[in-house]
Each structure stands twice: as structure tokens, then as C-alpha cells.
mmCIF file of C-alpha atoms in Angstrom:
data_model
loop_
_atom_site.group_PDB
_atom_site.id
_atom_site.type_symbol
_atom_site.label_atom_id
_atom_site.label_comp_id
_atom_site.label_asym_id
_atom_site.label_seq_id
_atom_site.Cartn_x
_atom_site.Cartn_y
_atom_site.Cartn_z
ATOM 1 C CA UNK A 680 -7.051 3.581 18.706
ATOM 2 C CA UNK A 681 -6.730 1.328 16.237
ATOM 3 C CA UNK A 682 -8.784 -1.031 14.805
ATOM 4 C CA UNK A 683 -7.450 -3.586 12.172
ATOM 5 C CA UNK A 684 -11.018 -5.213 11.133
ATOM 6 C CA UNK A 685 -11.016 -7.194 7.999
ATOM 7 C CA UNK A 686 -6.375 -7.620 8.464
ATOM 8 C CA UNK A 687 -6.263 -11.262 8.669
ATOM 9 C CA UNK A 688 -2.917 -12.627 10.873
ATOM 10 C CA UNK A 689 -0.253 -11.830 8.576
ATOM 11 C CA UNK A 690 2.756 -14.269 8.358
ATOM 12 C CA UNK A 691 6.656 -12.638 9.062
ATOM 13 C CA UNK A 692 5.060 -8.912 8.379
ATOM 14 C CA UNK A 693 6.888 -6.562 6.963
ATOM 15 C CA UNK A 694 6.230 -2.761 6.602
ATOM 16 C CA UNK A 695 7.939 -1.159 4.038
ATOM 17 C CA UNK A 696 7.549 2.848 3.116
ATOM 18 C CA UNK A 697 7.974 5.543 0.640
ATOM 19 C CA UNK A 698 7.447 9.528 1.099
ATOM 20 C CA UNK A 699 6.680 11.481 -1.627
ATOM 21 C CA UNK A 700 9.021 15.065 -0.733
ATOM 22 C CA UNK A 701 11.558 16.180 0.573
ATOM 23 C CA UNK A 702 13.539 11.955 0.725
ATOM 24 C CA UNK A 703 12.085 11.109 -2.828
ATOM 25 C CA UNK A 704 13.866 11.963 -6.040
ATOM 26 C CA UNK A 705 13.030 11.815 -9.132
ATOM 27 C CA UNK A 706 9.588 9.723 -7.271
ATOM 28 C CA UNK A 707 11.998 6.750 -7.134
ATOM 29 C CA UNK A 708 11.034 5.629 -3.608
ATOM 30 C CA UNK A 709 7.335 6.127 -4.113
ATOM 31 C CA UNK A 710 7.210 5.154 -7.156
ATOM 32 C CA UNK A 711 8.812 1.936 -6.170
ATOM 33 C CA UNK A 712 6.404 0.824 -3.155
ATOM 34 C CA UNK A 713 3.394 1.895 -5.554
ATOM 35 C CA UNK A 714 4.214 -0.337 -7.953
ATOM 36 C CA UNK A 715 4.647 -3.571 -5.393
ATOM 37 C CA UNK A 716 1.116 -2.457 -4.407
ATOM 38 C CA UNK A 717 0.469 -2.308 -7.748
ATOM 39 C CA UNK A 718 1.747 -6.368 -8.996
ATOM 40 C CA UNK A 719 0.582 -7.289 -5.652
ATOM 41 C CA UNK A 720 -2.899 -5.948 -5.606
ATOM 42 C CA UNK A 721 -2.031 -4.498 -2.356
ATOM 43 C CA UNK A 722 -5.757 -3.865 -0.240
ATOM 44 C CA UNK A 723 -5.764 0.127 1.452
ATOM 45 C CA UNK A 724 -7.181 -1.046 5.273
ATOM 46 C CA UNK A 725 -6.112 2.248 7.089
ATOM 47 C CA UNK A 726 -5.449 5.872 6.415
ATOM 48 C CA UNK A 727 -3.793 8.299 8.415
ATOM 49 C CA UNK A 728 -6.893 11.743 9.506
ATOM 50 C CA UNK A 729 -5.264 14.693 6.727
ATOM 51 C CA UNK A 730 -6.474 17.237 9.074
ATOM 52 C CA UNK A 731 -4.445 16.461 11.691
ATOM 53 C CA UNK A 732 -0.154 15.934 9.780
ATOM 54 C CA UNK A 733 -0.715 18.196 7.064
ATOM 55 C CA UNK A 734 -1.585 21.465 5.600
ATOM 56 C CA UNK A 735 -3.414 21.329 2.048
ATOM 57 C CA UNK A 736 -1.451 24.790 0.960
ATOM 58 C CA UNK A 737 1.336 23.007 0.976
ATOM 59 C CA UNK A 738 -0.404 19.571 -0.160
ATOM 60 C CA UNK A 739 -3.633 19.991 -1.721
ATOM 61 C CA UNK A 740 -6.050 17.947 -2.341
ATOM 62 C CA UNK A 741 -7.380 16.782 -5.589
ATOM 63 C CA UNK A 742 -11.124 17.054 -6.970
ATOM 64 C CA UNK A 743 -12.221 14.321 -10.067
ATOM 65 C CA UNK A 744 -15.524 13.820 -10.822
ATOM 66 C CA UNK A 745 -16.268 10.193 -11.137
ATOM 67 C CA UNK A 746 -20.203 8.801 -12.465
ATOM 68 C CA UNK A 747 -20.840 12.390 -13.071
ATOM 69 C CA UNK A 748 -19.784 12.390 -9.299
ATOM 70 C CA UNK A 749 -17.198 14.856 -7.955
ATOM 71 C CA UNK A 750 -14.909 13.780 -5.091
ATOM 72 C CA UNK A 751 -12.277 15.076 -2.968
ATOM 73 C CA UNK A 752 -9.126 12.633 -2.507
ATOM 74 C CA UNK A 753 -7.677 14.083 0.744
ATOM 75 C CA UNK A 754 -3.281 14.602 1.047
ATOM 76 C CA UNK A 755 -2.688 11.745 3.475
ATOM 77 C CA UNK A 756 -0.992 8.068 4.269
ATOM 78 C CA UNK A 757 -2.350 4.951 3.265
ATOM 79 C CA UNK A 758 -1.215 1.637 4.837
ATOM 80 C CA UNK A 759 -2.403 -1.775 2.623
ATOM 81 C CA UNK A 760 -1.011 -5.506 2.508
ATOM 82 C CA UNK A 761 -0.183 -7.720 0.387
ATOM 83 C CA UNK A 762 0.833 -11.437 0.782
ATOM 84 C CA UNK A 763 3.480 -12.693 -1.159
ATOM 85 C CA UNK A 764 3.611 -16.632 -2.058
ATOM 86 C CA UNK A 765 7.720 -17.041 -2.015
ATOM 87 C CA UNK A 766 7.880 -20.752 -2.842
ATOM 88 C CA UNK A 767 6.947 -22.847 -0.687
ATOM 89 C CA UNK A 768 6.187 -19.936 1.746
ATOM 90 C CA UNK A 769 4.891 -17.071 2.457
ATOM 91 C CA UNK A 770 5.694 -13.258 3.191
ATOM 92 C CA UNK A 771 3.169 -10.594 3.905
ATOM 93 C CA UNK A 772 4.121 -7.261 3.689
ATOM 94 C CA UNK A 773 2.523 -4.151 5.422
ATOM 95 C CA UNK A 774 3.002 -0.967 2.617
ATOM 96 C CA UNK A 775 2.838 2.282 3.878
ATOM 97 C CA UNK A 776 2.299 4.561 1.143
ATOM 98 C CA UNK A 777 1.690 8.426 1.793
ATOM 99 C CA UNK A 778 3.193 12.894 1.412
ATOM 100 C CA UNK A 779 5.627 13.412 3.614
ATOM 101 C CA UNK A 780 3.881 15.592 6.886
ATOM 102 C CA UNK A 781 3.947 18.885 7.184
ATOM 103 C CA UNK A 782 3.337 18.796 11.057
ATOM 104 C CA UNK A 783 3.283 17.442 13.730
ATOM 105 C CA UNK A 784 5.909 14.453 13.078
ATOM 106 C CA UNK A 785 6.399 11.977 16.516
ATOM 107 C CA UNK A 786 2.646 12.205 16.386
ATOM 108 C CA UNK A 787 2.829 10.609 12.751
ATOM 109 C CA UNK A 788 5.909 8.066 13.556
ATOM 110 C CA UNK A 789 3.955 7.038 16.646
ATOM 111 C CA UNK A 790 0.316 5.967 14.589
ATOM 112 C CA UNK A 791 2.135 4.385 12.028
ATOM 113 C CA UNK A 792 4.763 2.296 15.283
ATOM 114 C CA UNK A 793 0.881 1.966 16.651
ATOM 115 C CA UNK A 794 -0.067 -0.540 13.321
ATOM 116 C CA UNK A 795 3.193 -2.099 13.325
ATOM 117 C CA UNK A 796 2.564 -3.419 16.332
ATOM 118 C CA UNK A 797 -0.365 -4.326 16.434
ATOM 119 C CA UNK A 798 0.462 -6.361 12.906
ATOM 120 C CA UNK A 799 3.059 -8.024 14.330
ATOM 121 C CA UNK A 800 5.595 -6.108 12.198
ATOM 122 C CA UNK A 801 9.165 -7.711 11.817
ATOM 123 C CA UNK A 802 11.609 -4.756 10.471
ATOM 124 C CA UNK A 803 10.056 -1.680 9.238
ATOM 125 C CA UNK A 804 12.234 -0.826 5.160
ATOM 126 C CA UNK A 805 11.929 3.010 5.164
ATOM 127 C CA UNK A 806 12.801 3.640 1.078
ATOM 128 C CA UNK A 807 13.816 7.306 0.080
ATOM 129 C CA UNK A 808 16.173 8.703 -2.732
ATOM 130 C CA UNK A 809 18.604 11.558 -3.174
ATOM 131 C CA UNK A 810 20.523 13.449 -5.261
ATOM 132 C CA UNK A 811 24.318 12.890 -5.523
ATOM 133 C CA UNK A 812 26.880 13.778 -8.051
ATOM 134 C CA UNK A 813 26.358 10.384 -9.744
ATOM 135 C CA UNK A 814 25.943 9.615 -14.279
ATOM 136 C CA UNK A 815 23.310 8.276 -15.385
ATOM 137 C CA UNK A 816 25.131 6.076 -17.566
ATOM 138 C CA UNK A 817 26.386 3.942 -14.030
ATOM 139 C CA UNK A 818 24.807 1.630 -12.041
ATOM 140 C CA UNK A 819 22.345 3.724 -10.016
ATOM 141 C CA UNK A 820 24.050 2.893 -6.569
ATOM 142 C CA UNK A 821 22.003 2.421 -3.311
ATOM 143 C CA UNK A 822 22.319 2.360 0.023
ATOM 144 C CA UNK A 823 21.133 0.321 3.597
ATOM 145 C CA UNK A 824 21.622 1.672 7.118
ATOM 146 C CA UNK A 825 20.720 1.293 10.638
ATOM 147 C CA UNK A 826 20.820 2.732 13.804
ATOM 148 C CA UNK A 827 21.321 -0.855 15.117
ATOM 149 C CA UNK A 828 24.456 -2.238 15.438
ATOM 150 C CA UNK A 829 23.708 -5.823 15.595
ATOM 151 C CA UNK A 830 21.163 -5.217 12.254
ATOM 152 C CA UNK A 831 23.829 -3.836 11.155
ATOM 153 C CA UNK A 832 26.439 -6.799 11.182
ATOM 154 C CA UNK A 833 23.726 -9.517 10.277
ATOM 155 C CA UNK A 834 22.176 -8.070 7.297
ATOM 156 C CA UNK A 835 26.139 -6.801 6.069
ATOM 157 C CA UNK A 836 23.933 -3.019 6.063
ATOM 158 C CA UNK A 837 26.213 0.137 7.145
ATOM 159 C CA UNK A 838 25.460 1.894 10.779
ATOM 160 C CA UNK A 839 24.683 5.288 10.092
ATOM 161 C CA UNK A 840 27.295 8.224 10.914
ATOM 162 C CA UNK A 841 24.644 10.634 9.220
ATOM 163 C CA UNK A 842 24.337 14.323 11.080
ATOM 164 C CA UNK A 843 21.969 17.240 9.979
ATOM 165 C CA UNK A 844 18.610 18.607 8.942
ATOM 166 C CA UNK A 845 16.860 15.129 8.567
ATOM 167 C CA UNK A 846 13.121 14.044 6.975
ATOM 168 C CA UNK A 847 10.297 11.977 7.744
ATOM 169 C CA UNK A 848 12.485 9.019 6.972
ATOM 170 C CA UNK A 849 15.013 9.590 9.394
ATOM 171 C CA UNK A 850 12.713 10.509 12.078
ATOM 172 C CA UNK A 851 10.717 7.720 10.875
ATOM 173 C CA UNK A 852 13.715 4.756 11.035
ATOM 174 C CA UNK A 853 14.713 6.989 15.098
ATOM 175 C CA UNK A 854 10.970 5.984 15.710
ATOM 176 C CA UNK A 855 11.240 2.581 15.305
ATOM 177 C CA UNK A 856 14.712 2.563 16.965
ATOM 178 C CA UNK A 857 14.053 3.491 20.477
ATOM 179 C CA UNK A 858 10.535 1.481 19.618
ATOM 180 C CA UNK A 859 12.641 -1.580 19.815
ATOM 181 C CA UNK A 860 11.656 -2.792 16.436
ATOM 182 C CA UNK A 861 14.431 -3.215 13.555
ATOM 183 C CA UNK A 862 13.955 -0.692 10.977
ATOM 184 C CA UNK A 863 16.527 0.167 7.590
ATOM 185 C CA UNK A 864 16.867 2.191 5.373
ATOM 186 C CA UNK A 865 18.030 1.975 1.655
ATOM 187 C CA UNK A 866 18.435 5.644 0.170
ATOM 188 C CA UNK A 867 18.972 5.507 -3.971
ATOM 189 C CA UNK A 868 21.595 8.158 -5.472
ATOM 190 C CA UNK A 869 19.650 10.110 -8.286
ATOM 191 C CA UNK A 870 21.976 11.884 -11.216
ATOM 192 C CA UNK A 871 21.469 15.356 -10.012
ATOM 193 C CA UNK A 872 21.437 16.852 -13.258
ATOM 194 C CA UNK A 873 18.178 14.441 -13.992
ATOM 195 C CA UNK A 874 16.384 14.941 -11.197
ATOM 196 C CA UNK A 875 13.377 15.829 -12.906
ATOM 197 C CA UNK A 876 11.010 12.103 -12.106
ATOM 198 C CA UNK A 877 9.868 9.562 -12.956
ATOM 199 C CA UNK A 878 13.624 7.863 -12.744
ATOM 200 C CA UNK A 879 13.142 3.888 -13.413
ATOM 201 C CA UNK A 880 15.962 3.095 -13.122
ATOM 202 C CA UNK A 881 16.639 3.932 -9.034
ATOM 203 C CA UNK A 882 13.220 2.304 -8.815
ATOM 204 C CA UNK A 883 14.882 -0.663 -10.585
ATOM 205 C CA UNK A 884 17.435 -0.345 -8.161
ATOM 206 C CA UNK A 885 15.913 -0.196 -5.398
ATOM 207 C CA UNK A 886 13.830 -2.668 -5.760
ATOM 208 C CA UNK A 887 16.036 -5.002 -6.775
ATOM 209 C CA UNK A 888 17.712 -4.432 -3.254
ATOM 210 C CA UNK A 889 14.831 -4.783 -1.393
ATOM 211 C CA UNK A 890 14.256 -7.672 -2.958
ATOM 212 C CA UNK A 891 17.448 -8.668 -1.855
ATOM 213 C CA UNK A 892 16.645 -7.385 1.843
ATOM 214 C CA UNK A 893 13.203 -9.211 2.802
ATOM 215 C CA UNK A 894 14.238 -12.593 0.361
ATOM 216 C CA UNK A 895 11.276 -12.729 -1.813
ATOM 217 C CA UNK A 896 10.424 -11.915 -5.488
ATOM 218 C CA UNK A 897 9.657 -8.661 -7.089
ATOM 219 C CA UNK A 898 7.997 -9.086 -9.816
ATOM 220 C CA UNK A 899 9.258 -6.152 -12.513
ATOM 221 C CA UNK A 900 6.630 -6.511 -15.285
ATOM 222 C CA UNK A 901 7.446 -2.943 -17.411
ATOM 223 C CA UNK A 902 10.107 -1.926 -15.285
ATOM 224 C CA UNK A 903 13.178 -2.762 -17.153
ATOM 225 C CA UNK A 904 12.232 -1.370 -20.514
ATOM 226 C CA UNK A 905 10.584 1.676 -18.890
ATOM 227 C CA UNK A 906 14.335 1.992 -16.924
ATOM 228 C CA UNK A 907 16.147 0.830 -21.062
ATOM 229 C CA UNK A 908 13.600 3.533 -22.458
ATOM 230 C CA UNK A 909 15.215 6.500 -19.484
ATOM 231 C CA UNK A 910 18.296 5.663 -20.156
ATOM 232 C CA UNK A 911 18.810 6.064 -24.357
ATOM 233 C CA UNK A 912 16.418 9.346 -23.611
ATOM 234 C CA UNK A 913 19.158 10.214 -21.732
ATOM 235 C CA UNK A 914 21.972 9.571 -23.384
ATOM 236 C CA UNK A 915 20.145 11.333 -26.885
ATOM 237 C CA UNK A 916 19.918 15.022 -24.287
ATOM 238 C CA UNK A 917 23.548 14.126 -23.164
ATOM 239 C CA UNK A 918 24.423 14.606 -27.360
ATOM 240 C CA UNK A 919 23.712 17.256 -27.754
ATOM 241 C CA UNK A 920 24.611 19.412 -25.673
ATOM 242 C CA UNK A 921 29.000 19.107 -25.138
ATOM 243 C CA UNK A 922 29.156 20.631 -21.945
ATOM 244 C CA UNK A 923 26.745 18.773 -20.762
ATOM 245 C CA UNK A 924 28.376 15.678 -22.563
ATOM 246 C CA UNK A 925 31.679 16.871 -20.385
ATOM 247 C CA UNK A 926 30.816 16.736 -17.640
ATOM 248 C CA UNK A 927 28.691 13.540 -17.100
ATOM 249 C CA UNK A 928 31.999 11.728 -18.383
ATOM 250 C CA UNK A 929 33.531 13.889 -14.870
ATOM 251 C CA UNK A 930 31.256 12.438 -12.778
ATOM 252 C CA UNK A 931 32.023 8.889 -15.003
ATOM 253 C CA UNK A 932 35.624 9.363 -14.660
ATOM 254 C CA UNK A 933 35.328 10.107 -11.073
ATOM 255 C CA UNK A 934 33.343 7.161 -9.930
ATOM 256 C CA UNK A 935 35.180 3.927 -12.153
ATOM 257 C CA UNK A 936 38.157 5.630 -10.075
ATOM 258 C CA UNK A 937 36.616 5.678 -6.710
ATOM 259 C CA UNK A 938 34.753 2.142 -7.427
ATOM 260 C CA UNK A 939 38.433 -0.049 -8.659
ATOM 261 C CA UNK A 940 40.095 -1.287 -6.109
ATOM 262 C CA UNK A 941 36.671 -2.791 -4.901
ATOM 263 C CA UNK A 942 35.943 -4.110 -8.223
ATOM 264 C CA UNK A 943 37.551 -7.124 -8.174
ATOM 265 C CA UNK A 944 37.035 -8.404 -4.438
ATOM 266 C CA UNK A 945 33.672 -7.502 -2.913
ATOM 267 C CA UNK A 946 31.636 -5.993 -5.997
ATOM 268 C CA UNK A 947 32.815 -9.803 -7.623
ATOM 269 C CA UNK A 948 31.609 -11.484 -4.585
ATOM 270 C CA UNK A 949 29.100 -10.691 -3.549
ATOM 271 C CA UNK A 950 27.451 -10.782 -8.089
ATOM 272 C CA UNK A 951 29.051 -14.245 -6.987
ATOM 273 C CA UNK A 952 26.598 -15.129 -3.747
ATOM 274 C CA UNK A 953 22.955 -12.823 -6.061
ATOM 275 C CA UNK A 954 24.000 -16.197 -8.883
ATOM 276 C CA UNK A 955 24.381 -18.726 -6.197
ATOM 277 C CA UNK A 956 21.061 -17.522 -4.336
ATOM 278 C CA UNK A 957 19.052 -16.616 -7.799
ATOM 279 C CA UNK A 958 20.381 -19.809 -9.952
ATOM 280 C CA UNK A 959 16.663 -21.933 -9.214
ATOM 281 C CA UNK A 960 14.868 -20.125 -10.113
ATOM 282 C CA UNK A 961 13.576 -18.358 -13.083
ATOM 283 C CA UNK A 962 13.236 -14.275 -13.861
ATOM 284 C CA UNK A 963 9.867 -12.709 -15.114
ATOM 285 C CA UNK A 964 8.617 -11.812 -17.692
ATOM 286 C CA UNK A 965 10.743 -8.789 -17.448
ATOM 287 C CA UNK A 966 12.994 -9.906 -15.874
ATOM 288 C CA UNK A 967 14.728 -8.960 -12.740
ATOM 289 C CA UNK A 968 17.293 -6.442 -11.502
ATOM 290 C CA UNK A 969 20.886 -7.264 -11.382
ATOM 291 C CA UNK A 970 22.982 -5.663 -8.375
ATOM 292 C CA UNK A 971 23.572 -3.014 -10.353
ATOM 293 C CA UNK A 972 20.697 -2.013 -11.453
ATOM 294 C CA UNK A 973 20.632 -3.417 -14.619
ATOM 295 C CA UNK A 974 18.571 -5.944 -16.707
ATOM 296 C CA UNK A 975 19.452 -9.612 -15.994
ATOM 297 C CA UNK A 976 18.723 -11.130 -18.587
ATOM 298 C CA UNK A 977 20.994 -9.881 -20.730
ATOM 299 C CA UNK A 978 18.931 -7.077 -23.559
ATOM 300 C CA UNK A 979 20.559 -3.813 -24.509
ATOM 301 C CA UNK A 980 18.652 -1.450 -26.558
ATOM 302 C CA UNK A 981 15.323 -0.047 -26.512
ATOM 303 C CA UNK A 982 13.600 3.014 -27.836
ATOM 304 C CA UNK A 983 13.478 6.145 -26.997
ATOM 305 C CA UNK A 984 11.250 7.668 -23.739
ATOM 306 C CA UNK A 985 10.757 10.267 -21.851
ATOM 307 C CA UNK A 986 13.854 11.635 -20.774
ATOM 308 C CA UNK A 987 15.458 13.422 -17.986
ATOM 309 C CA UNK A 988 14.920 17.969 -17.404
ATOM 310 C CA UNK A 989 18.162 19.321 -18.081
ATOM 311 C CA UNK A 990 18.557 22.708 -16.287
ATOM 312 C CA UNK A 991 18.120 25.370 -19.287
ATOM 313 C CA UNK A 992 20.270 28.171 -20.278
ATOM 314 C CA UNK A 993 17.946 30.813 -21.325
ATOM 315 C CA UNK A 994 20.223 32.369 -23.329
ATOM 316 C CA UNK A 995 21.288 30.203 -25.784
ATOM 317 C CA UNK A 996 18.515 27.239 -25.631
ATOM 318 C CA UNK A 997 20.855 24.934 -24.158
ATOM 319 C CA UNK A 998 20.683 22.491 -21.764
ATOM 320 C CA UNK A 999 23.434 22.319 -18.746
ATOM 321 C CA UNK A 1000 24.378 20.697 -16.147
ATOM 322 C CA UNK A 1001 22.812 22.443 -13.268
ATOM 323 C CA UNK A 1002 25.059 25.197 -11.208
ATOM 324 C CA UNK A 1003 26.306 24.772 -7.686
ATOM 325 C CA UNK A 1004 24.061 26.420 -5.128
ATOM 326 C CA UNK A 1005 23.964 27.212 -1.731
ATOM 327 C CA UNK A 1006 21.897 24.232 -0.854
ATOM 328 C CA UNK A 1007 24.451 22.269 -2.830
ATOM 329 C CA UNK A 1008 26.842 22.705 -0.265
ATOM 330 C CA UNK A 1009 25.080 20.614 2.413
ATOM 331 C CA UNK A 1010 24.525 17.821 -0.528
ATOM 332 C CA UNK A 1011 27.584 17.859 -0.611
ATOM 333 C CA UNK A 1012 28.268 18.006 2.645
ATOM 334 C CA UNK A 1013 26.765 14.970 3.228
ATOM 335 C CA UNK A 1014 26.673 13.307 -0.008
ATOM 336 C CA UNK A 1015 27.091 10.051 3.022
ATOM 337 C CA UNK A 1016 24.258 9.092 1.572
ATOM 338 C CA UNK A 1017 25.181 7.796 -1.076
ATOM 339 C CA UNK A 1018 27.681 6.091 0.603
ATOM 340 C CA UNK A 1019 25.028 4.731 3.784
ATOM 341 C CA UNK A 1020 24.376 7.188 5.330
ATOM 342 C CA UNK A 1021 21.490 9.549 4.713
ATOM 343 C CA UNK A 1022 20.362 11.689 2.379
ATOM 344 C CA UNK A 1023 17.484 13.797 0.782
ATOM 345 C CA UNK A 1024 15.833 15.111 -1.834
ATOM 346 C CA UNK A 1025 14.893 18.430 -4.344
ATOM 347 C CA UNK A 1026 12.141 17.146 -5.616
ATOM 348 C CA UNK A 1027 11.492 20.255 -7.719
ATOM 349 C CA UNK A 1028 7.527 19.323 -8.141
ATOM 350 C CA UNK A 1029 4.787 22.412 -7.924
ATOM 351 C CA UNK A 1030 1.931 20.275 -7.807
ATOM 352 C CA UNK A 1031 2.713 19.590 -3.916
ATOM 353 C CA UNK A 1032 2.823 23.225 -2.882
ATOM 354 C CA UNK A 1033 4.443 25.590 -2.834
ATOM 355 C CA UNK A 1034 7.803 26.924 -6.116
ATOM 356 C CA UNK A 1035 8.977 23.523 -6.063
ATOM 357 C CA UNK A 1036 12.044 23.925 -4.251
ATOM 358 C CA UNK A 1037 11.654 21.475 -1.226
ATOM 359 C CA UNK A 1038 14.921 21.174 -0.006
ATOM 360 C CA UNK A 1039 17.953 19.509 -1.710
ATOM 361 C CA UNK A 1040 21.070 17.274 -0.005
ATOM 362 C CA UNK A 1041 20.766 14.309 1.582
ATOM 363 C CA UNK A 1042 18.685 13.870 4.565
ATOM 364 C CA UNK A 1043 18.040 11.326 7.054
#
């Protein structure tokens, strides 16, 4: 039984979910929800029982000292609520942040849907990030997909056509659809050759798309500066190796060629509509993300920050683009995730179990 003691009646609530693991390339999705929780000081009101859904040999608990007392933190999924003041109106967000479960996925989704029902959630938005053949020098593609044809038309989203292996993002979205709860997935495409987390540029682009979807202003804090520093760092790393630079250039040419027909029409119209929506509001101290994943305050530069980790050639010590592997065949066959279908990610996070290769390729 779900108990919601201490949770007030919510105003037009939207549930926003993200899960670490296969669907979280560069930690872009989970970082986005974590950012919302920090900026709006979310209050945790529920946590799923870790023993029901997680294999602790894969997702190990952590131990820490707090005031000289050892405390164990178990891997789980937590729910918090934040109230957003949006002009004269207020809106509540239910934030769901956790780790992709190891087992009992249907029960996991049913439990989350139970909270959504009890809280009167109007829509569920699930965030994900995938690895793709996209250059780090271009705007981060963020696609919005749904299984509901009516929702696709009303919110200008793509109706998903993905077929193939899926992760908890895809399972939860379908569970919502079958339960009659409007659900949308937002997918950010992360360059596969710079997949190590964090990726603040992808997080920034995802928050911007979310801002438009739910109609609230999201404070960005230091995220814009982090994104500038990240890109500068990756630029410097790429400049050190001619093969990497050549590969990035080939991705840029492919991306620019693919987008050229759209650049003269729909893209310009969308950007103008964004300007009309925002001209009455003032950006916060950090500025606001643009549709292209950049920053609306027009500043450039920034200091060198943590770049991305390239795969290194053990014989020469030089960084090189990652060479194709059998897993990449899945990614390329299903790379529609960046165009409106779904996607997954190879996180390479050894802290969460195994050899760090948890999966690669699009997912839903």
C-alpha cells in the first residue's frame, strides 16, 4: 500500500523520471533530474524497497562515516516533490531518480505508476540519453517521442517506431500508455567518442527541451559555464590528434548535410516561436539554454575544464575515435533514437558493477 503522509495536494503535477544505467549516456539524464532536485530543493517523500529490485552484486551499497557513525546507503529509486513558481501560476513536479532495476521491472513500473495515480500526475516525462554519431561541436540533438498518437500531435512529438532491445525508459513509457497515463520520453544524443560522464552540454540541451515541454522556467545555475568548459576541453583534446580531428570533421559534414534542408524552414520557425514565448521573461544569472543546446546570453569562451575521455591507443598513447564493435551494429541499426525513436547507452561506469560495459546502442 502506498502511503503519502506529509505530501500536500499537488498543483498540475508532472512526473519526471531518469535512471542511471543503460539509458543514461554521459549521465546526462540522471544529472538533469538531479539538477532540478537541487535547484528547487526537492523533498524526498518515498523510496522503493531496494531488495525488491536490485542485485547488490551489480549495484553495490556504499558506506560512509557521518559524525563518526558508519552509514550504509542502498541503491534504490527515490521520489521527491518540488513546487515551481511559474509567473502567476504554480506547478508541482514529482522527481523520480534512481538506477535501472536489476529485476521485477513490471512490478517496479507498477509501483511508480501507483504513486503517479495517488498524486494525480497529469503526465509522465522519462529522460534518457544514447550514444550516437553526433559531433561534440554541434548542438545536442534532443528528440521527444511518445506511443500516443494524440499526444504526438498535440505536443509536436514523434510517434515512436523503435523495435529492438529496450531499457527501463521504454518499459516505463509503455506501462504508462497501457495504464492510460500520458507519457513522453526525451532523448539526448551523446557523441560516442566522448561518452564518459559528465556531459553538461547534453544535460543543458535536455533541460531546455523539458522547459518547453512542461512550460516552466528552469534555473540553470553553473550548468551553462560547465557546458562551455566541457566543450573547450574536448576541443583541446581533439586538436591534439589529427585522426580524432579528421573524424570529428567527417561527423560535422554529415550532420550539416543532413540538416541543411530543414535549416531554411522549420528550424528557423521554431527558434522564432521560442523568441516570442520568452521575450517577456528575463534569463536567470546563468542564462537559459537555447534549442540548440547553447546559451541565450550570447557569451562565448570559458575556461578549460574536464574534457572527455577518448579511447587510447595503447601502443602510441594517442587518443583515437572508438573503433566499431559488434555492439555498434545495434546502435547503427537503431540510431533512430536521435531522430525521434528511442535509444540506450553504454555507460562504462565500473562503480555500478561488472566491467563497466553495461550495454550499447539505442533502446526503449
